[in-house]
């Protein structure tokens, strides 16, 4: 019994062990559902990526393909799509980043360049733009940039520390007032003391006595005036030191500094353009050390700082994107053929001949004993004389050609419209060919190997002719927007074939226009038009009967064909890019004398722009917030044509050495007559330098009132300057201090401009 129970219990245990646990079933089901969901998500993302790629939305397509690939990394299709769109997505981000960089949004541009580099690490342009944008941000923050700040640079530290030409930076920019009759050395030294400048002299310098009077000039202007008067020249040695020497070609060659600079050109469209630029630099700037690197599209210069600076300006003038134009051609050809065929084509021929049994019967009745020669002659197509007498009408057969009755009208219309478009650079020939290349024989020759059994080989030479629409155009875009077009337009087709010397040669119909025209942007010009009409009439029938009015339709057939062909050529130019000229390109620049090039730089105004806080130290002394400039009196009422004065009062000043400011007024009713000094900066019996630039057309005046150098500052309040106006027209006109600053010995402090005043003119 125990054995039986054991035997009976075994299947139950096995069934229990074979039954999977509920947890195992749940895990397997979850994994299957997750795998299915992942596959569905991957397929959905892949379809979305394909749709976005077709719409050329490469950045979004890359993200969709990335989701599909993450869902199924083993899918070769997903991986191929992700790899294909990777470059396009990175290029799209680089393009958007470049636009933001040009617009000045450097942080967002930096973000896009970083994303592009992350998407496609092999994109060199993304890495370059990323580094350039970082350098631009560093320069904006006043930090060192370039190779010197790159820890991965392979250049020697000595090369990285090389500086550019020396400039005078650590000197005062306050206008100088000076009146002296002294030795030139003493004059230079006096200017140096006024501007906190160290003055050194060349060992060969020869001094002479000089009388000079300078009023309200900058440091550079004062040095240039003294140099011109004393026949000397000066050069910066350090940011606060200069060297003075006698002006002579030999001495300039010995002492003038030389700099080297590489200028990269980015808009070359022809190999001769770089050579033209190099020749211009050599001829105009007297630069002998100019080397062009055509493979690098660069020019290396060596010369004085002013020569190289002017060369950079000239290269910038020439290295501009070439103008481009898109030209639309319209070829319209309309053909109409009308054919009339009416009448009866009568029989035009008849033949009569003996029946074939005539000759055979005559041959059988001949004598059997005839010789073989007579038997041969009687079996021919002819008949003998004995048979002629027995011939009748049944022995002959007559054949007459058929007659055809035709009533046919054919009317066919053909319209051909071709609209090719071509884009070309300024002065560059562009060609477009639409059609076929048709071979035609140009000659043949036979080899000299010929004999009884072998004939000489004949070789035929062929050339291919372009048949269809062929356009050659050379545009020239003028600065005023007109376009001169040198056009050669050829429209041809194979009309038929002709056998010449055993070779079927094509007959090519050609319509060609060659001329030069000048058009405006978008102007339509008709290059050529032709109307051709062919009338052909033919009459086939019996002579005489075909001319009878009624019977001619029974004995003749009349054919009439009318063919009309009209062809019109039109051209429409559209400028894509014009020649770019800026204000600097048109400006006349003072370059010194014929012996040496010396550039004069515009004096820098002490009045800073509205965002000067980004570059000027913002630290202010206690009480700076109370410094203000006010216009007095606050209200003025005058008659038309009368003059009146407005004072600029300063309050809360502390150690003030100079006051730069800008005053604006309504030029429609007010005219500025005079600007005079006030009493505030004259404290201590000091002579105040008053420099001003006014513009009555725009209604603005820039004023800089300053104490002499090393005379210390003044504090308190008082009148800085007095403006004298004249009332021109009746009405209410405002006067306002728009910009103002307080110059102290060690810094520049922005002052709060005063509220405007209204002038009532009656």
XYZ file of C-alpha atoms in Angstrom:
762
model
C 0.000 0.000 0.000
C 2.822 2.344 0.819
C 4.349 1.689 -2.529
C 1.054 2.393 -4.194
C 0.652 5.637 -2.297
C 4.145 6.647 -3.250
C 3.488 5.862 -6.853
C 0.232 7.713 -6.780
C 1.765 10.755 -5.022
C 4.620 11.273 -7.430
C 2.630 12.824 -10.290
C 1.076 15.360 -7.925
C 4.473 16.531 -6.729
C 5.758 16.783 -10.241
C 2.702 18.760 -11.275
C 3.261 21.124 -8.359
C 6.910 21.622 -9.217
C 6.147 22.148 -12.925
C 3.568 24.849 -12.180
C 5.354 28.291 -12.481
C 5.038 30.653 -9.550
C 2.769 33.693 -9.956
C 5.679 36.105 -9.334
C 7.696 34.585 -12.182
C 4.750 34.946 -14.547
C 4.309 38.575 -13.531
C 8.003 39.398 -14.107
C 8.060 37.746 -17.512
C 4.857 39.511 -18.528
C 6.227 42.854 -17.403
C 9.419 42.345 -19.401
C 7.476 41.372 -22.501
C 5.194 44.388 -22.176
C 8.170 46.698 -21.595
C 10.013 45.299 -24.614
C 6.928 45.695 -26.765
C 6.363 49.250 -25.535
C 10.019 50.137 -26.154
C 9.816 48.733 -29.670
C 6.643 50.695 -30.358
C 8.155 53.883 -28.925
C 11.287 53.396 -31.011
C 9.292 52.884 -34.182
C 7.119 55.921 -33.450
C 10.167 58.097 -32.772
C 11.828 56.838 -35.962
C 8.785 57.748 -38.068
C 8.678 61.175 -36.441
C 12.374 61.675 -37.179
C 11.879 60.722 -40.826
C 9.000 63.204 -41.121
C 11.076 65.988 -39.557
C 14.037 65.181 -41.791
C 11.862 65.495 -44.888
C 10.841 68.941 -43.615
C 14.556 69.808 -43.179
C 14.131 70.224 -39.427
C 17.393 68.466 -38.740
C 17.804 69.382 -35.077
C 14.408 67.958 -34.107
C 14.977 64.974 -36.409
C 18.249 64.205 -34.612
C 16.482 64.190 -31.240
C 13.769 61.852 -32.587
C 16.327 59.478 -34.096
C 18.258 59.537 -30.836
C 15.125 58.432 -28.948
C 14.548 55.634 -31.455
C 18.159 54.468 -31.170
C 18.052 54.558 -27.364
C 14.905 52.402 -27.458
C 16.559 49.846 -29.743
C 20.370 50.216 -29.966
C 20.677 47.015 -31.993
C 18.637 48.391 -34.898
C 20.936 49.086 -37.846
C 18.237 51.246 -39.457
C 18.018 53.512 -36.419
C 21.784 53.772 -36.152
C 22.188 54.632 -39.825
C 19.523 57.362 -39.637
C 21.127 58.852 -36.520
C 24.558 58.889 -38.146
C 23.178 60.420 -41.361
C 21.440 63.363 -39.686
C 24.155 64.010 -37.076
C 26.199 66.291 -39.345
C 23.138 68.194 -40.586
C 21.856 68.833 -37.059
C 25.245 70.140 -35.910
C 25.522 72.358 -39.006
C 22.056 73.816 -38.325
C 23.045 74.731 -34.766
C 26.299 76.280 -35.981
C 24.351 78.400 -38.463
C 21.944 79.651 -35.794
C 24.834 80.304 -33.440
C 26.657 82.370 -36.073
C 23.564 84.545 -36.534
C 23.334 85.115 -32.769
C 27.055 85.882 -32.639
C 26.660 88.553 -35.295
C 23.692 89.983 -33.399
C 25.802 90.260 -30.239
C 24.042 87.553 -28.201
C 27.271 85.791 -27.237
C 25.955 83.596 -24.352
C 23.234 82.009 -26.503
C 25.665 81.616 -29.407
C 28.141 79.903 -27.066
C 25.400 77.512 -25.936
C 24.485 76.552 -29.513
C 28.124 76.021 -30.513
C 28.613 73.787 -27.468
C 25.518 71.757 -28.388
C 26.750 71.410 -31.981
C 30.140 70.203 -30.759
C 28.400 67.708 -28.470
C 26.240 66.351 -31.303
C 29.104 66.035 -33.779
C 32.534 66.078 -32.075
C 34.203 65.836 -35.495
C 32.765 69.226 -36.572
C 35.784 71.519 -36.755
C 33.684 74.600 -37.428
C 31.715 74.029 -34.222
C 34.929 73.772 -32.181
C 36.375 76.874 -33.870
C 33.254 78.950 -33.319
C 33.085 77.759 -29.714
C 36.631 78.982 -29.075
C 36.060 82.259 -30.929
C 32.904 83.033 -28.950
C 34.664 82.297 -25.680
C 37.433 84.710 -26.666
C 34.873 87.375 -27.566
C 33.241 87.012 -24.161
C 36.634 87.172 -22.444
C 37.536 90.336 -24.353
C 34.230 91.908 -23.370
C 35.099 91.185 -19.726
C 38.606 92.631 -20.120
C 40.402 89.313 -19.745
C 43.315 88.009 -21.867
C 42.299 85.952 -24.869
C 43.770 84.096 -27.810
C 46.625 81.612 -27.884
C 48.212 83.156 -24.814
C 45.265 82.090 -22.688
C 45.042 78.582 -24.132
C 46.791 75.937 -22.011
C 46.972 73.545 -24.985
C 48.907 75.920 -27.235
C 52.069 74.459 -28.793
C 53.688 77.866 -29.264
C 56.635 78.994 -27.210
C 55.780 81.166 -24.198
C 58.150 83.806 -25.583
C 56.034 84.010 -28.741
C 52.831 84.200 -26.760
C 54.153 87.163 -24.788
C 54.988 89.228 -27.887
C 53.083 92.537 -27.874
C 51.874 94.849 -30.580
C 53.049 98.376 -31.356
C 53.471 100.730 -28.406
C 50.700 103.265 -27.786
C 50.542 106.211 -25.421
C 47.980 105.144 -22.871
C 49.242 106.182 -19.435
C 49.015 109.921 -20.142
C 46.429 112.587 -19.462
C 43.821 113.285 -22.159
C 42.929 116.721 -20.822
C 43.331 119.451 -23.507
C 46.584 121.425 -23.320
C 46.935 125.220 -23.454
C 50.514 126.429 -24.008
C 52.292 129.623 -25.155
C 56.103 129.515 -25.317
C 59.096 130.962 -27.136
C 61.859 128.590 -26.159
C 64.216 125.908 -27.357
C 62.449 122.953 -28.979
C 63.761 120.602 -26.308
C 62.198 122.780 -23.626
C 58.919 122.903 -25.562
C 58.775 119.091 -25.769
C 59.669 118.766 -22.094
C 56.969 121.287 -21.110
C 54.322 119.347 -23.032
C 55.576 116.205 -21.374
C 55.182 117.696 -17.897
C 51.676 118.934 -18.689
C 50.630 115.427 -19.814
C 52.739 113.414 -17.331
C 54.832 112.173 -20.265
C 58.523 111.210 -20.338
C 60.404 112.828 -23.260
C 63.676 111.364 -24.571
C 65.868 112.795 -27.362
C 67.965 111.072 -30.000
C 71.732 111.470 -29.672
C 71.891 113.261 -33.043
C 69.043 115.622 -32.202
C 69.792 119.275 -32.986
C 67.675 121.836 -31.135
C 66.588 125.299 -32.251
C 64.467 128.098 -30.863
C 60.717 127.903 -31.447
C 57.768 130.225 -30.778
C 54.475 128.394 -30.427
C 50.973 129.028 -29.031
C 48.590 126.125 -28.407
C 45.026 126.491 -27.131
C 42.880 123.536 -26.113
C 44.677 120.807 -28.104
C 45.126 117.186 -27.156
C 48.509 115.645 -26.366
C 48.884 114.016 -29.786
C 47.890 117.222 -31.579
C 50.369 119.255 -29.523
C 53.217 116.840 -30.275
C 52.389 116.785 -33.997
C 52.237 120.604 -34.174
C 55.608 121.019 -32.479
C 57.119 118.275 -34.680
C 55.895 119.948 -37.876
C 57.208 123.355 -36.729
C 60.621 122.054 -35.657
C 61.173 119.527 -38.494
C 61.319 116.628 -36.072
C 59.322 113.458 -35.416
C 58.477 111.458 -32.329
C 57.693 107.838 -31.630
C 56.277 106.087 -28.545
C 58.778 104.031 -26.581
C 56.561 103.006 -23.666
C 52.917 103.783 -22.769
C 54.152 107.004 -21.071
C 57.419 107.812 -22.932
C 58.377 109.159 -26.367
C 61.619 109.568 -28.328
C 62.192 112.756 -30.385
C 64.574 112.826 -33.376
C 65.398 115.014 -36.363
C 63.139 114.283 -39.316
C 65.100 112.722 -42.198
C 64.586 109.588 -44.332
C 67.696 107.950 -42.912
C 66.730 108.675 -39.329
C 63.161 107.477 -39.850
C 64.432 104.247 -41.359
C 66.738 103.822 -38.400
C 64.276 104.616 -35.611
C 60.751 103.925 -36.828
C 59.364 100.676 -35.540
C 58.306 97.891 -37.905
C 55.465 95.456 -37.309
C 54.434 92.250 -39.060
C 50.824 91.292 -39.638
C 49.001 88.581 -41.558
C 45.803 89.626 -43.305
C 43.382 86.861 -44.279
C 41.072 87.363 -47.237
C 37.740 85.579 -47.193
C 35.984 86.750 -50.379
C 38.353 85.927 -53.216
C 36.537 84.696 -56.314
C 39.355 84.855 -58.906
C 43.113 84.113 -58.669
C 43.986 87.579 -59.965
C 42.180 89.420 -57.157
C 44.904 88.758 -54.575
C 47.598 89.906 -56.971
C 45.647 93.107 -57.660
C 45.436 93.831 -53.910
C 49.178 93.191 -53.424
C 50.074 95.468 -56.343
C 47.849 98.210 -54.925
C 49.463 98.000 -51.476
C 52.944 98.202 -52.954
C 52.114 101.151 -55.196
C 50.048 103.256 -52.776
C 51.687 102.554 -49.421
C 55.254 102.066 -50.676
C 55.336 98.644 -49.021
C 58.170 96.544 -50.399
C 57.880 93.673 -47.953
C 54.587 92.139 -48.991
C 54.222 88.407 -49.504
C 51.093 86.747 -50.822
C 50.177 83.184 -49.833
C 47.671 82.073 -52.428
C 47.158 78.627 -50.907
C 46.233 80.196 -47.553
C 44.385 83.178 -49.059
C 46.525 85.467 -46.921
C 48.929 88.405 -47.231
C 51.898 88.933 -44.890
C 53.009 92.561 -44.421
C 55.981 94.214 -42.800
C 56.146 97.971 -42.337
C 55.575 100.786 -39.903
C 52.495 100.543 -37.661
C 50.746 103.257 -39.660
C 51.552 101.551 -42.962
C 50.236 98.211 -41.752
C 47.139 99.838 -40.221
C 46.354 101.618 -43.474
C 46.982 98.395 -45.409
C 44.493 96.619 -43.161
C 41.930 99.315 -43.899
C 42.494 99.029 -47.659
C 42.274 95.226 -47.618
C 39.012 95.533 -45.704
C 37.749 97.878 -48.450
C 38.612 95.385 -51.191
C 37.857 92.071 -49.485
C 34.103 92.226 -49.850
C 31.689 89.586 -51.081
C 31.297 89.876 -54.834
C 27.888 91.028 -56.062
C 25.642 88.312 -57.442
C 22.700 88.289 -59.779
C 20.016 85.758 -60.690
C 18.788 85.983 -64.267
C 15.479 84.549 -65.458
C 15.161 83.693 -69.143
C 11.806 83.206 -70.827
C 11.652 81.428 -74.195
C 8.180 81.328 -75.691
C 7.543 79.604 -79.035
C 4.049 79.189 -80.512
C 3.509 77.244 -83.763
C 0.326 76.571 -85.751
C 0.053 74.427 -88.893
C -3.129 74.305 -91.033
C -3.404 71.809 -93.930
C -6.326 71.634 -96.438
C -6.477 68.725 -98.946
C -9.562 68.492 -101.230
C -10.270 66.771 -104.585
C -9.811 63.579 -106.546
C -6.434 62.368 -107.604
C -7.186 60.803 -111.105
C -5.162 58.002 -112.693
C -1.967 59.339 -114.099
C -0.578 56.259 -115.935
C -1.684 53.222 -118.036
C 0.272 50.190 -119.362
C -0.667 47.590 -122.066
C 1.139 44.235 -122.462
C 0.668 40.792 -124.058
C -0.640 37.993 -121.974
C 1.924 35.400 -120.980
C 0.201 32.448 -122.779
C 0.774 33.975 -126.209
C 4.442 33.072 -126.378
C 3.984 29.571 -124.964
C 1.287 28.575 -127.523
C 3.391 29.696 -130.411
C 6.264 27.724 -129.135
C 4.280 24.466 -128.914
C 3.039 24.677 -132.549
C 6.491 24.889 -133.986
C 8.149 21.963 -135.643
C 9.660 19.342 -133.384
C 12.445 18.735 -135.756
C 13.810 22.187 -135.382
C 17.270 22.614 -134.189
C 18.098 23.432 -130.602
C 18.888 26.996 -131.515
C 15.488 27.659 -133.074
C 13.777 26.058 -130.114
C 15.559 28.382 -127.751
C 14.545 31.470 -129.672
C 10.885 30.529 -129.861
C 10.687 29.934 -126.107
C 11.618 33.568 -125.343
C 9.151 36.371 -124.457
C 8.779 37.496 -128.036
C 6.303 36.198 -130.664
C 7.015 35.168 -134.244
C 5.682 36.842 -137.368
C 3.144 34.093 -138.034
C 1.372 34.850 -134.784
C 0.934 38.597 -135.430
C -1.907 38.022 -137.768
C -3.875 35.998 -135.257
C -3.728 38.506 -132.335
C -6.998 40.015 -130.997
C -8.076 42.159 -127.963
C -8.195 39.188 -125.636
C -4.466 38.684 -126.065
C -3.611 42.028 -124.351
C -3.751 43.192 -120.673
C -4.213 46.910 -119.736
C -3.195 48.301 -116.282
C -4.448 51.743 -115.087
C -3.244 53.440 -111.847
C -5.744 54.015 -109.043
C -7.714 57.179 -108.380
C -8.047 58.620 -104.827
C -10.670 60.990 -103.438
C -9.398 63.094 -100.488
C -11.137 65.566 -98.194
C -8.772 66.343 -95.261
C -8.365 69.245 -92.820
C -5.547 69.288 -90.264
C -5.044 72.007 -87.620
C -2.213 71.558 -85.100
C -1.029 73.892 -82.310
C 2.342 73.669 -80.612
C 3.402 75.771 -77.603
C 6.913 75.607 -76.138
C 7.735 77.580 -72.993
C 11.179 77.267 -71.391
C 12.204 79.254 -68.335
C 15.849 78.548 -67.429
C 17.401 80.422 -64.491
C 21.063 81.130 -63.897
C 23.034 82.709 -61.030
C 26.393 84.354 -61.527
C 29.019 86.406 -59.725
C 29.889 89.891 -60.863
C 32.154 89.759 -63.913
C 32.199 85.940 -64.047
C 30.924 84.096 -67.098
C 28.100 81.649 -66.430
C 26.826 78.990 -68.825
C 23.684 76.904 -68.903
C 22.965 74.162 -71.448
C 19.613 72.399 -71.693
C 19.262 69.879 -74.509
C 21.235 67.171 -76.322
C 24.692 66.721 -77.792
C 24.292 65.724 -81.437
C 27.213 64.088 -83.282
C 28.173 65.367 -86.721
C 30.973 64.245 -89.021
C 33.792 66.701 -89.548
C 36.046 64.669 -91.849
C 37.339 61.224 -92.754
C 40.586 59.666 -93.832
C 41.629 56.300 -95.263
C 44.647 54.366 -94.048
C 47.353 53.499 -96.570
C 47.084 49.724 -95.954
C 45.204 48.467 -98.998
C 45.733 45.696 -101.469
C 44.063 43.114 -103.608
C 42.322 41.307 -100.759
C 42.322 43.929 -97.992
C 40.783 47.374 -98.479
C 41.976 50.436 -96.609
C 40.141 51.361 -93.413
C 38.088 54.561 -93.500
C 38.007 56.513 -90.222
C 35.429 59.249 -89.747
C 35.916 62.043 -87.222
C 32.935 63.403 -85.310
C 32.286 66.374 -83.108
C 29.338 66.990 -80.780
C 27.132 70.042 -81.109
C 25.045 71.277 -78.179
C 21.454 71.404 -79.378
C 18.739 72.933 -77.209
C 18.861 76.075 -75.055
C 22.435 77.338 -74.596
C 23.039 80.512 -72.615
C 26.364 82.280 -71.973
C 26.131 85.380 -69.807
C 28.588 87.720 -68.108
C 26.954 90.212 -65.704
C 28.383 93.442 -64.346
C 26.577 94.959 -61.371
C 26.956 98.728 -61.006
C 26.977 100.526 -57.639
C 23.700 102.279 -58.489
C 21.882 98.957 -58.865
C 21.921 98.678 -62.669
C 23.106 95.466 -64.315
C 25.000 95.243 -67.596
C 24.525 91.850 -69.261
C 26.659 90.462 -72.053
C 24.426 87.702 -73.395
C 24.750 84.960 -75.967
C 21.462 83.020 -76.264
C 21.252 80.105 -78.680
C 18.087 78.032 -79.177
C 18.536 75.214 -81.675
C 16.965 71.895 -82.674
C 17.472 69.101 -85.199
C 14.969 69.752 -87.972
C 15.927 66.964 -90.416
C 18.731 64.726 -91.660
C 20.599 64.865 -94.953
C 22.785 62.199 -96.515
C 26.215 63.573 -97.334
C 28.876 61.184 -98.596
C 27.006 58.181 -97.294
C 26.636 59.655 -93.787
C 23.336 60.939 -92.420
C 24.106 64.452 -91.220
C 21.719 66.457 -88.988
C 20.280 69.722 -90.186
C 20.170 72.041 -87.167
C 17.764 74.960 -86.986
C 19.221 77.809 -84.963
C 17.958 81.014 -83.399
C 20.713 83.043 -81.764
C 20.911 86.424 -80.019
C 24.164 88.142 -79.015
C 24.215 91.623 -77.532
C 25.039 93.704 -74.444
C 22.355 95.579 -72.508
C 21.995 97.544 -69.269
C 18.927 96.933 -67.126
C 17.582 97.824 -63.723
C 16.897 95.266 -61.027
C 13.741 93.366 -62.024
C 13.400 95.070 -65.423
C 12.094 92.875 -68.251
C 13.928 93.133 -71.560
C 12.832 91.586 -74.852
C 15.971 90.139 -76.417
C 14.402 89.238 -79.732
C 11.107 88.354 -81.355
C 10.380 86.699 -84.691
C 7.131 85.968 -86.529
C 7.425 83.535 -89.440
C 4.544 82.550 -91.775
C 4.785 80.024 -94.629
C 1.950 79.576 -97.205
C 2.201 76.579 -99.566
C -0.348 75.669 -102.280
C -0.145 72.742 -104.745
C -2.517 71.377 -107.494
C -2.319 67.822 -108.871
C -4.464 66.636 -111.832
C -4.953 66.461 -115.615
C -3.798 69.419 -117.662
C -6.712 71.479 -118.851
C -9.349 69.600 -116.862
C -7.827 70.706 -113.538
C -8.463 74.354 -114.514
C -12.192 73.946 -115.310
C -14.126 75.518 -112.351
C -16.460 72.607 -111.627
C -14.691 69.640 -113.189
C -11.424 70.452 -111.430
C -12.701 68.767 -108.228
C -13.198 65.515 -110.239
C -9.922 65.542 -112.145
C -7.503 67.239 -109.668
C -6.525 67.502 -105.992
C -5.651 70.803 -104.251
C -3.321 71.013 -101.206
C -3.012 74.168 -99.084
C -0.706 74.457 -96.016
C -0.315 77.508 -93.734
C 2.413 77.479 -91.059
C 2.826 80.239 -88.402
C 5.754 80.336 -85.931
C 6.278 83.052 -83.308
C 9.319 83.122 -81.008
C 9.998 85.586 -78.152
C 13.111 85.830 -75.924
C 12.920 87.768 -72.633
C 15.425 88.279 -69.775
C 14.814 89.496 -66.202
C 17.779 90.164 -63.835
C 17.443 90.097 -60.028
C 20.287 91.299 -57.781
C 21.034 88.853 -54.969
C 23.924 90.786 -53.408
C 25.090 94.336 -54.137
C 28.492 95.861 -53.683
C 28.870 96.879 -50.045
C 30.324 100.300 -49.233
C 30.461 101.654 -45.707
C 31.279 105.113 -44.394
C 34.908 104.184 -43.723
C 35.406 103.037 -47.321
C 34.383 106.455 -48.654
C 36.249 108.506 -46.076
C 39.279 110.610 -47.031
C 42.182 109.797 -44.703
C 45.163 111.987 -43.874
C 48.286 109.841 -44.332
C 50.990 112.441 -43.735
C 53.522 113.572 -46.296
C 54.946 111.974 -49.407
C 58.112 111.067 -47.501
C 56.417 109.067 -44.743
C 52.992 107.730 -43.850
C 51.656 109.071 -40.575
C 48.039 108.618 -39.522
C 46.202 111.097 -37.332
C 43.713 109.574 -34.913
C 40.574 111.349 -33.786
C 40.793 112.576 -30.180
C 38.868 110.413 -27.752
C 36.106 112.234 -25.944
C 36.122 112.113 -22.167
C 32.342 111.785 -22.175
C 31.672 108.054 -22.028
C 28.667 106.324 -23.627
C 25.601 105.296 -21.717
C 27.052 101.885 -20.897
C 30.323 103.322 -19.653
C 29.791 101.605 -16.341
C 30.938 98.394 -18.022
C 34.424 99.808 -18.594
C 34.768 102.635 -16.059
C 35.394 101.606 -12.467
C 32.040 102.007 -10.717
C 33.528 102.902 -7.363
C 32.364 106.311 -6.141
C 33.431 108.354 -3.182
C 30.897 109.278 -0.523
C 28.871 112.195 -1.764
C 29.305 111.371 -5.485
C 25.608 110.693 -5.733
C 24.973 114.363 -4.913
C 27.068 115.629 -7.830
C 24.696 117.141 -10.370
C 24.628 119.633 -13.231
C 21.644 121.993 -13.436
C 20.572 124.553 -16.031
C 19.710 128.002 -14.766
C 17.383 129.796 -14.854
C 14.733 127.095 -14.852
C 12.298 129.087 -17.026
C 13.018 131.633 -19.762
C 10.650 133.808 -21.778
C 12.087 135.950 -24.621
C 10.982 137.646 -27.791
C 11.733 136.336 -31.255
C 15.209 137.500 -32.379
C 16.405 138.215 -28.812
C 19.442 136.609 -27.171
C 19.591 135.007 -23.735
C 22.117 133.084 -21.592
C 21.859 129.707 -19.858
C 24.274 128.739 -17.070
C 25.422 125.184 -16.364
C 25.702 124.977 -12.571
C 27.593 122.208 -10.763
C 26.739 121.297 -7.187
C 28.319 118.772 -4.827
C 31.692 118.769 -6.577
C 34.708 117.182 -4.874
C 38.280 117.519 -6.217
C 37.019 118.294 -9.740
C 39.715 118.770 -12.390
C 37.600 118.760 -15.575
C 33.930 118.657 -16.528
C 32.935 117.080 -19.876
C 29.265 117.418 -20.810
C 26.828 117.448 -23.694
C 23.942 119.901 -24.115
C 21.132 119.466 -26.617
C 18.622 122.076 -27.770
C 15.804 122.380 -30.281
C 17.507 123.789 -33.377
C 14.169 124.703 -34.976
C 13.736 127.641 -32.639
C 17.152 128.182 -30.997
C 20.632 128.939 -32.324
C 23.812 128.674 -30.221
C 25.915 131.848 -30.502
C 28.655 131.610 -27.889
C 30.153 129.435 -25.135
C 32.069 131.122 -22.297
C 33.857 129.953 -19.164
C 32.251 130.055 -15.706
C 33.808 130.668 -12.284
C 33.838 127.161 -10.815
C 36.995 125.719 -12.407
C 38.786 129.110 -12.361
C 39.259 129.011 -8.599
C 42.798 129.885 -7.586
C 43.182 132.235 -10.576
C 43.694 129.320 -12.949
C 43.189 129.607 -16.697
C 40.505 127.157 -17.765
C 40.803 125.379 -21.121
C 37.395 125.371 -22.798
C 37.072 123.004 -25.779
C 33.739 122.663 -27.566
C 32.244 121.238 -30.757
C 28.785 122.475 -31.669
C 26.330 121.545 -34.414
C 23.436 123.964 -34.918
C 21.831 121.657 -37.460
C 21.317 118.771 -35.034
C 21.080 120.990 -31.970
C 23.936 119.591 -29.869
C 27.210 120.797 -28.379
C 30.024 118.831 -26.666
C 31.942 120.868 -24.091
C 35.034 120.033 -22.031
C 36.101 122.570 -19.409
C 39.359 121.643 -17.631
C 41.900 123.158 -15.231
C 45.603 123.213 -16.140
C 47.526 119.964 -15.447
C 49.001 119.538 -11.961
C 46.869 122.409 -10.644
C 44.719 120.208 -8.417
C 40.967 119.953 -8.270
C 38.289 122.197 -6.808
C 35.236 121.418 -4.708
C 31.896 123.019 -3.971
C 29.486 124.494 -6.446
C 29.474 127.144 -9.180
C 29.002 127.891 -12.870
C 30.964 125.609 -15.192
C 30.091 127.338 -18.468
C 27.577 129.824 -19.928
C 25.751 129.280 -23.215
C 24.389 132.181 -25.257
C 21.391 131.434 -27.522
C 19.301 133.399 -30.000
C 15.558 132.825 -30.420
C 14.765 132.142 -34.091
C 11.072 131.233 -34.078
C 8.065 131.462 -31.815
C 7.122 128.488 -29.673
C 8.398 126.386 -26.772
C 11.820 124.818 -27.154
C 13.726 122.602 -24.673
C 17.378 122.810 -23.566
C 18.842 119.828 -21.702
C 22.116 118.417 -20.342
C 22.120 114.911 -21.836
C 25.569 113.664 -20.746
C 27.887 114.785 -17.984
C 30.903 113.555 -16.003
C 33.335 114.745 -13.342
C 37.049 114.129 -13.983
C 39.145 113.637 -10.854
C 42.921 113.039 -10.817
C 42.543 109.263 -10.618
C 39.152 108.437 -12.088
C 36.080 109.462 -14.037
C 32.779 109.859 -12.146
C 29.447 109.976 -13.939
C 27.322 112.948 -12.896
C 23.558 113.101 -12.851
C 22.381 115.361 -15.710
C 19.980 118.124 -14.721
C 16.375 118.366 -15.763
C 15.621 120.252 -18.930
C 14.346 123.804 -19.110
C 11.788 125.214 -21.517
C 12.374 128.432 -23.447
C 9.228 130.319 -24.419
C 9.728 132.454 -27.533
C 6.950 134.980 -28.274
